[in-house]
């Protein structure tokens, strides 16, 4: 289960409206990088890939690759604005560590935070496939 807070749904819909013709669905993906191992990616998606499932998040569909589901189980996505600007906030109960901004996480403890441009050494690529 992935939980989208109302503010995140509102912001995603606003972004999707800026792309006329797009269906109300987004793709949630993980990418190597950030201060820890993985960062979240949210992008508009017109069609589901064969390896993806649609996670029902109310009136907004979220496509997630099947192999990623265990690493995103219970994820809450919110959106908030502060003096530094707005951004999506991720709270992932599967994360062993989360960076200061919340956009990067590791699945195992013991990773040292580096700078935001350097992926952690020896990431568990096979774990996510
Ligand atoms: S990715 Fe660098 S602090 Fe979050």
PDB file of C-alpha atoms and ligand atoms in Angstrom:
ATOM      1  CA  UNK A   1       0.000   0.000   0.000  1.00  0.00           C
ATOM      2  CA  UNK A   2       1.255   3.448  -0.946  1.00  0.00           C
ATOM      3  CA  UNK A   3      -0.411   6.421   0.676  1.00  0.00           C
ATOM      4  CA  UNK A   4      -0.738   9.726  -1.116  1.00  0.00           C
ATOM      5  CA  UNK A   5      -1.608  12.581   1.191  1.00  0.00           C
ATOM      6  CA  UNK A   6      -4.179  15.053  -0.194  1.00  0.00           C
ATOM      7  CA  UNK A   7      -1.531  17.750  -0.727  1.00  0.00           C
ATOM      8  CA  UNK A   8       0.546  15.344  -2.838  1.00  0.00           C
ATOM      9  CA  UNK A   9      -2.480  14.367  -4.930  1.00  0.00           C
ATOM     10  CA  UNK A  10      -3.328  18.029  -5.454  1.00  0.00           C
ATOM     11  CA  UNK A  11       0.210  18.877  -6.556  1.00  0.00           C
ATOM     12  CA  UNK A  12       0.502  15.850  -8.841  1.00  0.00           C
ATOM     13  CA  UNK A  13      -2.802  16.741 -10.491  1.00  0.00           C
ATOM     14  CA  UNK A  14      -1.618  20.307 -10.940  1.00  0.00           C
ATOM     15  CA  UNK A  15       1.544  19.051 -12.644  1.00  0.00           C
ATOM     16  CA  UNK A  16      -0.412  16.615 -14.817  1.00  0.00           C
ATOM     17  CA  UNK A  17      -2.803  19.369 -15.916  1.00  0.00           C
ATOM     18  CA  UNK A  18       0.221  21.187 -17.301  1.00  0.00           C
ATOM     19  CA  UNK A  19       0.619  18.272 -19.717  1.00  0.00           C
ATOM     20  CA  UNK A  20      -2.633  18.203 -21.710  1.00  0.00           C
ATOM     21  CA  UNK A  21      -3.777  14.787 -22.855  1.00  0.00           C
ATOM     22  CA  UNK A  22      -2.052  12.931 -20.055  1.00  0.00           C
ATOM     23  CA  UNK A  23      -4.169  10.434 -18.121  1.00  0.00           C
ATOM     24  CA  UNK A  24      -4.264  10.993 -14.350  1.00  0.00           C
ATOM     25  CA  UNK A  25      -1.507   8.581 -13.509  1.00  0.00           C
ATOM     26  CA  UNK A  26       2.094   8.835 -12.465  1.00  0.00           C
ATOM     27  CA  UNK A  27       5.016   6.453 -12.345  1.00  0.00           C
ATOM     28  CA  UNK A  28       6.852   6.044  -9.054  1.00  0.00           C
ATOM     29  CA  UNK A  29      10.338   4.691  -9.535  1.00  0.00           C
ATOM     30  CA  UNK A  30      13.583   4.365  -7.635  1.00  0.00           C
ATOM     31  CA  UNK A  31      16.892   5.547  -9.017  1.00  0.00           C
ATOM     32  CA  UNK A  32      20.384   5.108  -7.657  1.00  0.00           C
ATOM     33  CA  UNK A  33      21.645   8.327  -6.169  1.00  0.00           C
ATOM     34  CA  UNK A  34      21.194  10.960  -3.559  1.00  0.00           C
ATOM     35  CA  UNK A  35      22.999  11.091  -0.260  1.00  0.00           C
ATOM     36  CA  UNK A  36      22.228   7.452   0.430  1.00  0.00           C
ATOM     37  CA  UNK A  37      21.446   4.681  -2.057  1.00  0.00           C
ATOM     38  CA  UNK A  38      18.148   5.437  -3.718  1.00  0.00           C
ATOM     39  CA  UNK A  39      16.037   8.421  -4.651  1.00  0.00           C
ATOM     40  CA  UNK A  40      12.376   8.558  -5.540  1.00  0.00           C
ATOM     41  CA  UNK A  41      11.205   9.592  -9.001  1.00  0.00           C
ATOM     42  CA  UNK A  42       7.690  10.725  -9.814  1.00  0.00           C
ATOM     43  CA  UNK A  43       6.823  11.252 -13.475  1.00  0.00           C
ATOM     44  CA  UNK A  44       3.726  11.331 -15.592  1.00  0.00           C
ATOM     45  CA  UNK A  45       2.997   8.070 -17.367  1.00  0.00           C
ATOM     46  CA  UNK A  46       0.725   7.498 -20.320  1.00  0.00           C
ATOM     47  CA  UNK A  47       0.777   3.692 -20.419  1.00  0.00           C
ATOM     48  CA  UNK A  48       1.643   1.004 -17.913  1.00  0.00           C
ATOM     49  CA  UNK A  49       4.626  -1.173 -18.656  1.00  0.00           C
ATOM     50  CA  UNK A  50       4.213  -4.943 -18.556  1.00  0.00           C
ATOM     51  CA  UNK A  51       6.202  -5.158 -15.323  1.00  0.00           C
ATOM     52  CA  UNK A  52       4.117  -2.546 -13.523  1.00  0.00           C
ATOM     53  CA  UNK A  53       1.076  -2.651 -11.330  1.00  0.00           C
ATOM     54  CA  UNK A  54      -1.368   0.159 -10.738  1.00  0.00           C
ATOM     55  CA  UNK A  55      -1.573   1.129  -7.120  1.00  0.00           C
ATOM     56  CA  UNK A  56      -4.933   2.676  -6.390  1.00  0.00           C
ATOM     57  CA  UNK A  57      -4.442   5.991  -4.639  1.00  0.00           C
ATOM     58  CA  UNK A  58      -7.941   7.383  -4.889  1.00  0.00           C
ATOM     59  CA  UNK A  59      -8.580   9.194  -8.159  1.00  0.00           C
ATOM     60  CA  UNK A  60      -4.915   9.208  -9.080  1.00  0.00           C
ATOM     61  CA  UNK A  61      -3.230   6.051 -10.329  1.00  0.00           C
ATOM     62  CA  UNK A  62       0.357   5.294  -9.385  1.00  0.00           C
ATOM     63  CA  UNK A  63       2.315   2.846 -11.526  1.00  0.00           C
ATOM     64  CA  UNK A  64       5.006   0.909  -9.702  1.00  0.00           C
ATOM     65  CA  UNK A  65       7.303  -1.786 -11.047  1.00  0.00           C
ATOM     66  CA  UNK A  66       6.452  -5.089  -9.402  1.00  0.00           C
ATOM     67  CA  UNK A  67       9.986  -5.733  -8.070  1.00  0.00           C
ATOM     68  CA  UNK A  68       9.932  -2.380  -6.258  1.00  0.00           C
ATOM     69  CA  UNK A  69       6.748  -3.008  -4.302  1.00  0.00           C
ATOM     70  CA  UNK A  70       8.424  -4.622  -1.260  1.00  0.00           C
ATOM     71  CA  UNK A  71      10.685  -1.576  -0.910  1.00  0.00           C
ATOM     72  CA  UNK A  72       7.809   0.866  -1.104  1.00  0.00           C
ATOM     73  CA  UNK A  73       5.295  -0.949   1.078  1.00  0.00           C
ATOM     74  CA  UNK A  74       3.711   1.556   3.437  1.00  0.00           C
ATOM     75  CA  UNK A  75       5.301   4.553   1.725  1.00  0.00           C
ATOM     76  CA  UNK A  76       3.578   7.862   2.402  1.00  0.00           C
ATOM     77  CA  UNK A  77       4.016  10.677  -0.100  1.00  0.00           C
ATOM     78  CA  UNK A  78       3.151  14.191   0.952  1.00  0.00           C
ATOM     79  CA  UNK A  79       3.760  17.630  -0.483  1.00  0.00           C
ATOM     80  CA  UNK A  80       4.619  20.682   1.503  1.00  0.00           C
ATOM     81  CA  UNK A  81       6.020  24.127   0.994  1.00  0.00           C
ATOM     82  CA  UNK A  82       8.503  25.887   3.164  1.00  0.00           C
ATOM     83  CA  UNK A  83      10.721  28.911   2.825  1.00  0.00           C
ATOM     84  CA  UNK A  84      13.065  26.935   0.549  1.00  0.00           C
ATOM     85  CA  UNK A  85      10.238  26.021  -1.831  1.00  0.00           C
ATOM     86  CA  UNK A  86       7.806  23.173  -2.281  1.00  0.00           C
ATOM     87  CA  UNK A  87       8.580  19.541  -2.618  1.00  0.00           C
ATOM     88  CA  UNK A  88       7.323  16.020  -2.252  1.00  0.00           C
ATOM     89  CA  UNK A  89       8.095  14.389   1.070  1.00  0.00           C
ATOM     90  CA  UNK A  90       8.585  10.649   1.365  1.00  0.00           C
ATOM     91  CA  UNK A  91       8.206   8.604   4.518  1.00  0.00           C
ATOM     92  CA  UNK A  92       9.190   5.009   3.873  1.00  0.00           C
ATOM     93  CA  UNK A  93       8.900   2.449   6.675  1.00  0.00           C
ATOM     94  CA  UNK A  94      11.088   0.058   4.631  1.00  0.00           C
ATOM     95  CA  UNK A  95      14.053   2.452   4.748  1.00  0.00           C
ATOM     96  CA  UNK A  96      16.844   1.585   7.136  1.00  0.00           C
ATOM     97  CA  UNK A  97      18.202   5.120   6.755  1.00  0.00           C
ATOM     98  CA  UNK A  98      16.771   8.304   5.296  1.00  0.00           C
ATOM     99  CA  UNK A  99      18.747  11.387   4.338  1.00  0.00           C
ATOM    100  CA  UNK A 100      18.106  14.811   5.786  1.00  0.00           C
ATOM    101  CA  UNK A 101      15.822  16.010   2.997  1.00  0.00           C
ATOM    102  CA  UNK A 102      13.949  12.707   2.829  1.00  0.00           C
ATOM    103  CA  UNK A 103      14.474  12.149  -0.899  1.00  0.00           C
ATOM    104  CA  UNK A 104      17.158   9.514  -0.541  1.00  0.00           C
ATOM    105  CA  UNK A 105      17.179   6.330   1.485  1.00  0.00           C
ATOM    106  CA  UNK A 106      19.013   3.081   1.974  1.00  0.00           C
ATOM    107  CA  UNK A 107      17.619  -0.361   2.534  1.00  0.00           C
ATOM    108  CA  UNK A 108      20.452  -1.335   4.844  1.00  0.00           C
ATOM    109  CA  UNK A 109      21.928   0.503   7.796  1.00  0.00           C
ATOM    110  CA  UNK A 110      25.489   1.731   7.894  1.00  0.00           C
ATOM    111  CA  UNK A 111      25.652   3.908   4.813  1.00  0.00           C
ATOM    112  CA  UNK A 112      27.411   7.172   5.404  1.00  0.00           C
ATOM    113  CA  UNK A 113      25.788  10.225   3.954  1.00  0.00           C
ATOM    114  CA  UNK A 114      27.850  11.768   1.203  1.00  0.00           C
ATOM    115  CA  UNK A 115      27.009  14.673  -1.005  1.00  0.00           C
ATOM    116  CA  UNK A 116      23.836  14.692  -3.048  1.00  0.00           C
ATOM    117  CA  UNK A 117      25.664  13.865  -6.294  1.00  0.00           C
ATOM    118  CA  UNK A 118      27.448  10.716  -5.151  1.00  0.00           C
ATOM    119  CA  UNK A 119      25.633   7.403  -4.853  1.00  0.00           C
ATOM    120  CA  UNK A 120      26.659   5.291  -1.889  1.00  0.00           C
ATOM    121  CA  UNK A 121      29.280   2.648  -2.670  1.00  0.00           C
ATOM    122  CA  UNK A 122      28.222  -0.895  -3.340  1.00  0.00           C
ATOM    123  CA  UNK A 123      24.459  -0.353  -3.803  1.00  0.00           C
ATOM    124  CA  UNK A 124      22.248  -3.452  -3.708  1.00  0.00           C
ATOM    125  CA  UNK A 125      21.414  -3.400  -7.420  1.00  0.00           C
ATOM    126  CA  UNK A 126      20.295  -7.021  -7.465  1.00  0.00           C
ATOM    127  CA  UNK A 127      17.880  -6.372  -4.619  1.00  0.00           C
ATOM    128  CA  UNK A 128      15.774  -4.047  -6.713  1.00  0.00           C
ATOM    129  CA  UNK A 129      16.492  -5.412 -10.155  1.00  0.00           C
TER     130      UNK A 129
HETATM  131  S1  LIG B   1      19.422  13.654  -1.168  1.00  0.00           S
HETATM  132 FE1  LIG B   1      20.907  14.840  -0.140  1.00  0.00          FE
HETATM  133  S2  LIG B   1      20.028  15.417   1.747  1.00  0.00           S
HETATM  134 FE2  LIG B   1      18.536  14.220   0.737  1.00  0.00          FE
END
